Short mmCIF file of C-alpha atoms in Angstrom, two decimals:
data_model
loop_
_atom_site.label_atom_id
_atom_site.label_comp_id
_atom_site.label_asym_id
_atom_site.label_seq_id
_atom_site.Cartn_x
_atom_site.Cartn_y
_atom_site.Cartn_z
CA MET T 178 27.34 18.17 7.29
CA GLU T 179 26.64 20.94 4.85
CA PRO T 180 30.16 22.27 4.97
CA GLN T 181 31.38 18.67 4.06
CA LEU T 182 28.80 18.65 1.20
CA GLN T 183 30.08 21.94 -0.20
CA GLN T 184 33.65 20.70 0.11
CA LEU T 185 32.77 17.45 -1.76
CA MET T 186 30.91 19.42 -4.54
CA GLY T 187 33.46 22.08 -4.80
CA SER T 188 30.70 24.72 -4.39
CA GLU T 189 29.85 27.08 -1.49
CA SER T 190 26.24 27.14 -2.77
CA ALA T 191 25.73 23.38 -2.34
CA THR T 192 23.01 22.66 0.23
CA PHE T 193 20.74 19.77 1.23
CA ARG T 194 17.34 19.85 -0.63
CA GLY T 195 13.92 19.08 1.22
CA ILE T 196 13.87 15.89 3.01
CA GLN T 197 17.46 15.07 2.09
CA GLY T 198 18.73 17.25 5.05
CA ALA T 199 16.61 15.33 7.66
CA ALA T 200 17.53 11.92 6.29
CA MET T 201 21.35 12.91 6.32
CA GLU T 202 20.88 13.99 9.87
CA ALA T 203 19.27 10.70 10.86
CA ILE T 204 22.28 8.89 9.16
CA GLN T 205 24.77 11.09 10.86
CA GLN T 206 23.14 10.33 14.24
CA GLY T 207 23.27 6.67 13.62
CA GLN T 208 19.54 5.98 13.64
CA SER T 209 18.46 2.74 12.21
CA PRO T 210 16.63 1.52 10.32
CA ILE T 211 16.01 4.47 7.97
CA VAL T 212 13.70 4.63 5.04
CA ALA T 213 14.06 7.56 2.80
CA VAL T 214 11.27 8.07 0.17
CA MET T 215 12.51 10.75 -2.21
CA PRO T 216 11.63 11.78 -5.69
CA THR T 217 13.79 11.12 -8.84
CA GLY T 218 16.89 13.42 -8.94
CA SER T 219 16.55 14.65 -5.39
CA GLY T 220 19.96 13.18 -4.22
CA LYS T 221 19.25 9.81 -2.63
CA SER T 222 22.71 8.43 -3.60
CA MET T 223 24.29 11.42 -1.63
CA LEU T 224 22.88 10.00 1.47
CA PHE T 225 25.68 7.19 1.45
CA MET T 226 28.26 8.88 -0.80
CA LEU T 227 28.83 11.73 1.52
CA PRO T 228 29.31 9.77 4.68
CA ALA T 229 31.54 7.54 2.87
CA TRP T 230 33.65 10.45 1.49
CA VAL T 231 33.70 12.02 5.09
CA ALA T 232 34.88 8.66 6.69
CA PRO T 233 36.93 6.80 3.96
CA ARG T 234 38.29 4.21 6.25
CA GLY T 235 34.77 2.92 6.99
CA THR T 236 32.81 0.62 4.68
CA THR T 237 29.46 1.23 3.28
CA ILE T 238 27.79 -1.76 1.52
CA VAL T 239 25.19 -0.80 -1.07
CA VAL T 240 22.90 -3.44 -2.40
CA VAL T 241 22.03 -2.49 -5.95
CA PRO T 242 19.58 -4.63 -8.04
CA LEU T 243 20.62 -3.51 -11.55
CA ILE T 244 23.94 -3.57 -13.40
CA ALA T 245 23.29 -0.21 -14.95
CA LEU T 246 22.85 1.43 -11.49
CA ARG T 247 26.10 -0.17 -10.32
CA GLY T 248 27.99 1.30 -13.39
CA ASP T 249 26.43 4.58 -12.80
CA LEU T 250 27.39 4.78 -9.18
CA GLN T 251 31.02 3.71 -9.82
CA ARG T 252 31.42 6.53 -12.28
CA ARG T 253 29.91 9.12 -10.02
CA CYS T 254 32.09 7.93 -7.13
CA ALA T 255 35.19 8.02 -9.19
CA ARG T 256 34.67 11.64 -10.11
CA LEU T 257 34.20 12.61 -6.48
CA GLY T 258 37.35 10.65 -5.36
CA ILE T 259 35.44 7.84 -3.42
CA VAL T 260 36.81 4.42 -3.60
CA CYS T 261 33.97 2.24 -4.89
CA VAL T 262 34.07 -1.27 -6.11
CA GLU T 263 31.90 -4.17 -6.97
CA TRP T 264 31.92 -7.25 -4.79
CA GLU T 265 33.92 -10.22 -5.96
CA SER T 266 34.21 -13.29 -3.87
CA ARG T 267 37.65 -14.07 -5.15
CA GLN T 268 39.03 -10.66 -4.39
CA PRO T 269 37.09 -9.27 -1.16
CA PRO T 270 37.45 -5.43 -1.37
CA ASP T 271 38.61 -4.92 2.14
CA GLU T 272 39.85 -1.40 1.65
CA ALA T 273 36.96 0.16 -0.31
CA SER T 274 34.82 2.90 1.11
CA ILE T 275 31.73 1.71 -0.85
CA VAL T 276 31.10 -1.81 -1.85
CA LEU T 277 28.40 -2.53 -4.47
CA VAL T 278 26.69 -5.97 -4.21
CA THR T 279 23.80 -7.79 -6.02
CA PRO T 280 20.83 -9.00 -3.95
CA GLU T 281 21.74 -12.60 -4.89
CA SER T 282 25.30 -12.16 -3.78
CA ALA T 283 24.44 -10.17 -0.60
CA ILE T 284 22.86 -13.27 1.03
CA THR T 285 25.64 -15.75 0.36
CA GLU T 286 27.95 -17.23 2.89
CA ASP T 287 30.93 -15.57 1.19
CA PHE T 288 29.47 -12.10 1.59
CA MET T 289 28.41 -12.80 5.25
CA THR T 290 31.92 -13.59 5.86
CA PHE T 291 33.10 -10.49 4.47
CA TRP T 292 30.91 -8.01 6.21
CA ASN T 293 31.41 -9.84 9.50
CA ARG T 294 35.21 -9.38 9.08
CA GLN T 295 34.42 -5.77 8.43
CA ARG T 296 32.31 -5.48 11.58
CA LEU T 297 34.79 -7.10 13.69
CA GLN T 298 37.46 -4.67 12.50
CA HIS T 299 35.05 -1.74 13.36
CA ARG T 300 34.90 -0.67 9.65
CA LEU T 301 31.37 -1.60 8.73
CA ASP T 302 29.46 1.66 8.86
CA ARG T 303 26.08 0.86 7.17
CA ILE T 304 24.29 -1.34 4.80
CA VAL T 305 22.17 0.52 2.20
CA ILE T 306 19.25 -1.20 0.17
CA ASP T 307 18.89 0.98 -3.02
CA GLU T 308 15.69 0.74 -5.01
CA CYS T 309 14.12 -1.04 -1.94
CA HIS T 310 10.64 -1.07 -3.38
CA VAL T 311 11.77 -4.18 -5.45
CA MET T 312 11.53 -5.98 -1.99
CA LEU T 313 7.80 -5.54 -2.43
CA ASN T 314 7.35 -7.64 -5.62
CA ARG T 315 5.05 -10.47 -5.11
CA GLN T 316 5.72 -12.36 -8.09
CA LYS T 317 7.19 -15.68 -7.06
CA ASP T 318 9.55 -16.09 -9.87
CA PHE T 319 10.98 -12.53 -9.58
CA ARG T 320 14.34 -12.61 -7.92
CA PRO T 321 13.48 -14.21 -4.61
CA ALA T 322 16.71 -12.96 -3.10
CA MET T 323 15.01 -9.54 -2.99
CA ALA T 324 12.62 -10.70 -0.37
CA GLN T 325 15.39 -12.12 1.81
CA LEU T 326 17.45 -9.00 2.10
CA GLY T 327 16.00 -8.53 5.61
CA ARG T 328 18.59 -11.24 6.65
CA LEU T 329 21.21 -8.55 6.44
CA THR T 330 19.86 -6.92 9.75
CA VAL T 331 21.88 -9.64 11.56
CA ALA T 332 24.98 -7.57 10.77
CA GLN T 333 23.82 -5.31 13.62
CA THR T 334 24.92 -2.19 11.73
CA GLN T 335 22.92 0.90 10.47
CA MET T 336 20.43 -0.01 7.70
CA VAL T 337 19.40 2.53 5.20
CA TYR T 338 16.56 1.86 2.61
CA LEU T 339 16.19 4.19 -0.48
CA THR T 340 13.43 4.51 -3.03
CA ALA T 341 11.36 6.91 -5.08
CA THR T 342 8.41 4.58 -5.00
CA LEU T 343 6.85 3.54 -1.76
CA PRO T 344 2.99 3.98 -1.38
CA PRO T 345 1.95 4.45 2.08
CA THR T 346 -0.19 1.27 1.83
CA GLU T 347 2.95 -0.75 1.28
CA GLU T 348 4.92 0.59 4.09
CA ARG T 349 4.00 -2.23 6.49
CA HIS T 350 4.87 -4.75 3.78
CA LEU T 351 8.34 -3.32 3.49
CA PHE T 352 8.87 -3.15 7.26
CA ASP T 353 7.93 -6.78 7.42
CA ARG T 354 10.49 -7.63 4.72
CA MET T 355 13.02 -5.45 6.67
CA ARG T 356 12.22 -7.41 9.90
CA SER T 357 11.22 -4.26 11.50
CA THR T 358 8.19 -2.46 12.88
CA PRO T 359 6.67 1.02 12.10
CA GLU T 360 7.60 2.19 15.59
CA ALA T 361 11.28 1.43 15.04
CA VAL T 362 11.57 2.84 11.53
CA GLN T 363 12.81 6.42 10.92
CA LEU T 364 10.72 7.26 7.90
CA CYS T 365 11.83 10.26 5.88
CA ARG T 366 9.12 10.90 3.15
CA ALA T 367 8.91 13.53 0.49
CA CYS T 368 6.43 14.07 -2.25
CA THR T 369 7.43 12.16 -5.32
CA CYS T 370 5.03 13.66 -7.79
CA ARG T 371 6.23 14.16 -11.31
CA THR T 372 4.77 17.61 -12.15
CA ASN T 373 6.34 17.76 -15.70
CA VAL T 374 4.54 14.55 -16.89
CA ALA T 375 1.08 14.75 -18.41
CA TYR T 376 -0.86 11.50 -17.58
CA GLN T 377 -3.35 10.37 -20.24
CA VAL T 378 -5.59 7.33 -21.13
CA PHE T 379 -6.37 6.80 -24.86
CA GLN T 380 -9.46 4.71 -25.53
CA PRO T 381 -10.02 4.45 -29.22
CA GLU T 382 -13.09 2.77 -30.61
CA VAL T 383 -11.65 -0.26 -32.51
CA ASP T 384 -13.89 -1.25 -35.41
CA HIS T 385 -12.66 -4.55 -36.58
CA PRO T 386 -13.21 -7.70 -34.35
CA CYS T 387 -10.41 -8.82 -32.10
CA GLN T 388 -10.10 -12.66 -31.88
CA ALA T 389 -7.10 -12.87 -29.81
CA SER T 390 -5.62 -11.06 -26.77
CA TYR T 391 -4.05 -7.78 -27.87
CA GLN T 392 -4.87 -8.37 -31.61
CA TRP T 393 -6.24 -4.78 -31.53
CA VAL T 394 -2.80 -3.24 -31.35
CA GLU T 395 -2.91 -3.67 -35.22
CA ALA T 396 -5.87 -1.36 -35.64
CA PRO T 397 -5.15 1.63 -37.69
CA GLU T 398 -6.56 4.04 -34.91
CA VAL T 399 -3.81 2.61 -32.47
CA ILE T 400 -0.96 2.58 -34.93
CA THR T 401 -1.80 6.20 -36.16
CA PHE T 402 -2.08 7.38 -32.54
CA ILE T 403 1.29 5.96 -31.57
CA HIS T 404 3.02 7.50 -34.71
CA SER T 405 1.62 10.88 -33.80
CA ARG T 406 3.01 10.55 -30.37
CA VAL T 407 6.40 9.43 -31.79
CA GLN T 408 6.47 12.57 -34.06
CA ARG T 409 5.43 14.87 -31.29
CA ALA T 410 8.21 13.66 -29.07
CA ARG T 411 10.98 14.35 -31.59
CA PRO T 412 13.78 14.83 -31.06
CA GLY T 413 13.15 13.11 -27.80
CA LYS T 414 12.94 9.37 -27.20
CA VAL T 415 9.83 7.19 -26.80
CA ILE T 416 9.34 3.77 -24.88
CA ILE T 417 6.22 1.65 -25.81
CA TYR T 418 5.59 -0.84 -23.13
CA GLY T 419 3.77 -4.19 -23.80
CA PRO T 420 2.71 -6.78 -21.53
CA THR T 421 4.34 -9.77 -22.95
CA ILE T 422 7.30 -10.54 -25.30
CA PRO T 423 5.03 -11.67 -28.15
CA VAL T 424 3.13 -8.20 -27.97
CA VAL T 425 6.30 -6.38 -27.73
CA LEU T 426 7.73 -8.13 -30.84
CA GLN T 427 4.45 -7.53 -32.63
CA MET T 428 4.64 -3.72 -31.72
CA ALA T 429 8.42 -3.65 -32.81
CA GLU T 430 7.65 -5.12 -36.27
CA LEU T 431 4.44 -2.89 -36.79
CA LEU T 432 6.46 0.33 -35.84
CA GLU T 433 9.81 -0.76 -37.44
CA CYS T 434 11.65 -0.24 -34.07
CA GLU T 435 13.90 -2.43 -31.97
CA ALA T 436 12.58 -4.58 -29.17
CA TYR T 437 13.90 -5.02 -25.60
CA HIS T 438 12.93 -7.97 -23.35
CA SER T 439 14.29 -10.42 -20.99
CA LYS T 440 15.10 -12.96 -23.79
CA GLN T 441 16.69 -10.34 -26.02
CA VAL T 442 20.27 -11.65 -26.68
CA ASP T 443 21.61 -8.09 -27.42
CA LYS T 444 20.08 -6.25 -24.52
CA ALA T 445 23.25 -4.14 -23.92
CA GLY T 446 23.40 -3.25 -27.58
CA VAL T 447 19.91 -2.15 -27.83
CA MET T 448 20.08 -0.16 -24.68
CA GLY T 449 23.42 1.41 -25.89
CA ARG T 450 21.75 2.44 -29.27
CA PHE T 451 18.75 3.88 -27.39
CA GLN T 452 20.92 5.80 -24.88
CA SER T 453 23.17 7.15 -27.67
CA GLY T 454 20.24 8.43 -29.68
CA ASN T 455 20.96 6.08 -32.80
CA ILE T 456 17.50 4.85 -32.21
CA ASN T 457 14.71 7.00 -30.62
CA VAL T 458 11.91 4.54 -30.33
CA ILE T 459 11.80 1.28 -28.41
CA ALA T 460 9.25 -1.39 -27.78
CA ALA T 461 9.81 -3.08 -24.36
CA THR T 462 8.50 -5.32 -21.62
CA SER T 463 8.88 -4.47 -17.97
CA ALA T 464 12.35 -5.78 -18.22
CA LEU T 465 13.14 -2.08 -19.29
CA GLY T 466 11.91 -0.22 -16.16
CA MET T 467 13.94 0.25 -13.00
CA GLY T 468 17.12 1.95 -13.40
CA VAL T 469 16.57 3.62 -16.67
CA ASP T 470 17.94 7.02 -16.32
CA ILE T 471 17.90 8.59 -19.81
CA PRO T 472 17.21 12.25 -19.59
CA ASP T 473 15.43 12.93 -22.91
CA ILE T 474 12.58 10.24 -22.83
CA GLN T 475 9.63 12.51 -23.85
CA CYS T 476 6.85 9.91 -23.94
CA ILE T 477 6.04 6.54 -22.35
CA MET T 478 3.16 4.55 -23.89
CA HIS T 479 1.61 1.52 -22.33
CA VAL T 480 -0.22 -0.73 -24.88
CA GLY T 481 -2.87 -2.23 -22.69
CA GLN T 482 -3.38 -1.40 -19.05
CA PRO T 483 -0.51 -1.95 -16.71
CA ARG T 484 -0.49 -4.85 -14.32
CA THR T 485 -0.31 -2.75 -11.14
CA LEU T 486 -0.32 0.90 -10.40
CA LEU T 487 3.07 0.43 -8.63
CA ASP T 488 4.53 -0.92 -11.96
CA TYR T 489 3.01 1.96 -13.80
CA ALA T 490 4.45 4.42 -11.46
CA GLN T 491 7.92 2.96 -11.97
CA GLU T 492 7.71 2.68 -15.67
CA SER T 493 5.93 6.07 -16.40
CA GLY T 494 8.61 7.58 -14.27
CA ARG T 495 11.22 7.17 -16.88
CA ALA T 496 9.70 10.12 -18.63
CA GLY T 497 10.94 13.63 -18.33
CA ARG T 498 14.12 13.13 -16.46
CA ASP T 499 15.44 16.29 -18.01
CA GLY T 500 12.61 18.37 -16.61
CA GLN T 501 11.00 18.96 -19.86
CA GLY T 502 7.20 18.51 -20.33
CA SER T 503 6.60 14.84 -21.20
CA GLU T 504 3.72 12.31 -21.53
CA ALA T 505 2.67 8.99 -20.10
CA VAL T 506 -0.11 7.43 -22.10
CA ILE T 507 -2.01 4.07 -21.51
CA ILE T 508 -3.71 2.81 -24.73
CA GLN T 509 -6.79 0.73 -23.94
CA PRO T 510 -9.65 0.47 -26.30
CA ALA T 511 -13.06 1.15 -24.98
CA GLY T 512 -15.09 -2.11 -24.40
CA ILE T 513 -12.26 -4.35 -24.56
CA ASP T 514 -11.09 -5.93 -21.11
CA PRO T 515 -7.62 -7.17 -20.63
CA PRO T 516 -7.15 -10.97 -20.84
CA LYS T 517 -7.82 -12.89 -17.60
CA TRP T 518 -4.15 -14.25 -17.39
CA GLN T 519 -3.02 -10.61 -16.81
CA ALA T 520 -4.67 -10.61 -13.52
CA GLU T 521 -3.18 -13.94 -12.19
CA GLY T 522 -1.50 -13.45 -8.76
CA LEU T 523 -2.72 -10.00 -8.22
CA GLN T 524 -4.63 -8.95 -5.11
CA PRO T 525 -8.19 -7.52 -5.65
CA GLN T 526 -7.12 -4.28 -4.36
CA GLU T 527 -4.14 -4.07 -6.96
CA MET T 528 -6.70 -4.47 -9.74
CA ALA T 529 -8.91 -1.99 -8.22
CA GLN T 530 -6.28 0.68 -8.00
CA VAL T 531 -5.51 0.41 -11.72
CA GLU T 532 -9.29 0.50 -12.59
CA HIS T 533 -9.59 3.46 -10.42
CA TYR T 534 -6.66 5.28 -12.40
CA LEU T 535 -8.38 4.38 -15.68
CA ASP T 536 -11.70 5.75 -14.43
CA PRO T 537 -11.02 8.35 -11.66
CA GLY T 538 -14.77 8.96 -11.17
CA ASP T 539 -15.54 11.54 -8.63
CA ASP T 540 -11.83 12.27 -8.05
CA GLY T 541 -11.79 13.56 -11.58
CA CYS T 542 -8.08 13.66 -11.96
CA ARG T 543 -5.60 10.99 -12.90
CA ARG T 544 -2.63 12.72 -11.25
CA ALA T 545 -4.65 12.92 -8.06
CA VAL T 546 -5.38 9.16 -8.12
CA LEU T 547 -1.64 8.53 -8.74
CA ASP T 548 -0.43 10.79 -6.06
CA HIS T 549 -2.88 9.61 -3.45
CA TYR T 550 -1.56 6.10 -4.02
CA LEU T 551 2.10 7.01 -4.14
CA ASP T 552 2.34 9.78 -1.57
CA GLY T 553 -0.97 9.77 0.54
CA THR T 554 -0.80 13.08 2.60
CA VAL T 555 2.62 14.78 2.72
CA ASN T 556 3.18 17.72 5.16
CA GLY T 557 -0.67 17.87 5.81
CA TYR T 558 -1.48 18.18 2.06
CA ARG T 559 -3.44 15.77 -0.16
CA ARG T 560 -3.63 16.61 -3.77
CA ASN T 561 -6.94 17.56 -5.38
CA GLN T 562 -6.16 18.07 -9.07
CA CYS T 563 -3.46 19.18 -11.54
CA GLY T 564 -2.29 22.59 -11.05
CA ASP T 565 -2.46 22.40 -7.24
CA TRP T 566 1.45 23.04 -7.22
CA ASP T 567 1.74 25.55 -9.98
CA ALA T 568 4.52 27.95 -9.46
CA PRO T 569 5.60 31.01 -11.56
CA GLY T 570 7.35 29.70 -14.54
CA ALA T 571 6.78 26.11 -13.49
CA GLU T 572 3.28 24.96 -14.26
CA GLU T 573 2.31 21.43 -13.83
CA GLN T 574 1.42 19.33 -16.95
CA ARG T 575 -2.31 18.68 -16.90
CA CYS T 576 -3.66 15.16 -17.20
CA ASP T 577 -6.40 14.43 -19.88
CA CYS T 578 -9.17 14.69 -17.21
CA CYS T 579 -8.08 18.21 -16.30
CA ASP T 580 -7.36 19.42 -19.86
CA GLY T 581 -10.87 19.70 -21.36
CA GLY T 582 -9.56 20.09 -24.89
CA TRP T 583 -7.46 16.89 -24.93
CA LEU T 584 -10.02 14.47 -26.18
CA ALA T 585 -11.01 16.53 -29.19
CA HIS T 586 -7.32 16.94 -30.17
CA GLU T 587 -6.61 13.17 -29.84
CA ALA T 588 -9.81 12.28 -31.92
CA MET T 589 -8.23 14.31 -34.74
CA ALA T 590 -4.71 12.72 -34.17
CA SER T 591 -6.10 9.20 -34.32
CA GLU T 592 -7.72 9.48 -37.60
CA PRO T 593 -6.35 6.57 -39.84
CA GLY T 594 -4.23 7.99 -42.64
CA ARG T 595 -3.65 11.47 -40.96
CA ILE T 596 -0.02 10.30 -40.21
CA HIS T 597 1.40 8.55 -43.29
CA SER T 598 4.96 7.73 -42.28
CA ASN T 599 5.61 4.21 -40.83
CA THR T 600 9.15 4.97 -39.94
CA PRO T 601 9.56 6.29 -36.35
CA ALA T 602 12.36 8.54 -35.57
#
């Protein structure tokens, strides 16, 4: 379908990149189910946009978990001349080439009636689950509809699952949620490593006693370090993640920046100001994670260790979308363990994965730990350390374990009083 891709993009030089070509071939051949694991910015959306453009009388249903993603897809389809609409039960979009639907609506009787009508009219080409890793979330109160999307297989049409975050250890879990088996799945997997992101863990020695969970965020060593990172990221943006709404509100007050969380009344306004550059720093819970596609985020900081390594991969993956060198930093004081409630509902192996990242031990490289978890072995290769994939003019950013001078530099940067301004960009 490369000639059609060139025609759609209006460029004779347009070509499929990496695993994108193999995934498109599998879609064209009608294989099902297909799981495509591709890095951010590698053209996952083109896997359903191009077939919809080539066969506009057919219908492609795309289950999209986030409002921001739906709006972005509609704008991109409009630019390419593809009829793309959001599902509304009062006005079923029978003539659209692409129909966007939330997970909650996708499993309703009204929507089942819609896709069944499309199937009987021989118009239903495929169902696509975008950001399918969300189906893996084990938190009982997190959008239970996501775990039920496997019910869509009764539509007896091609099923395509897209994600940039699927650890090999979670493949079987996803296949179960898909109501499929490893033998039946056509898996197209590319390396998802973020070579332009430097991974770091800052463990300050906090002098004053901490009587309550996360009281240490007020320590001068911590605040000074965060300000140094904000200054270094200018004119780029910074996200500071906290584990709970109270911690996020505390950070926002200390840093004099805005807060983003699930109970924030003006979420759209805060996000709009952040995207436009009216504000450059934001404190947030995990509510600001998936679907954030802002190119100039130069630094992601986590106050306290992340809940799971999968969460961390998703949230730290917001950094460096413009290809520029960026940082992902966890701030966890030495000798202070996270509160017990933070581990509630987690499997022992999930906690062990985070601990291994914080202390790589014999692996000696945080990027290696993260890449082993996210990608395993790809095309016969398993990462050993930062720099394995250096190319002329495109060297990988080093993690703090591989950058011998990092610790001394941060010791200077975190001296209280070295950064005097309390007003972030």
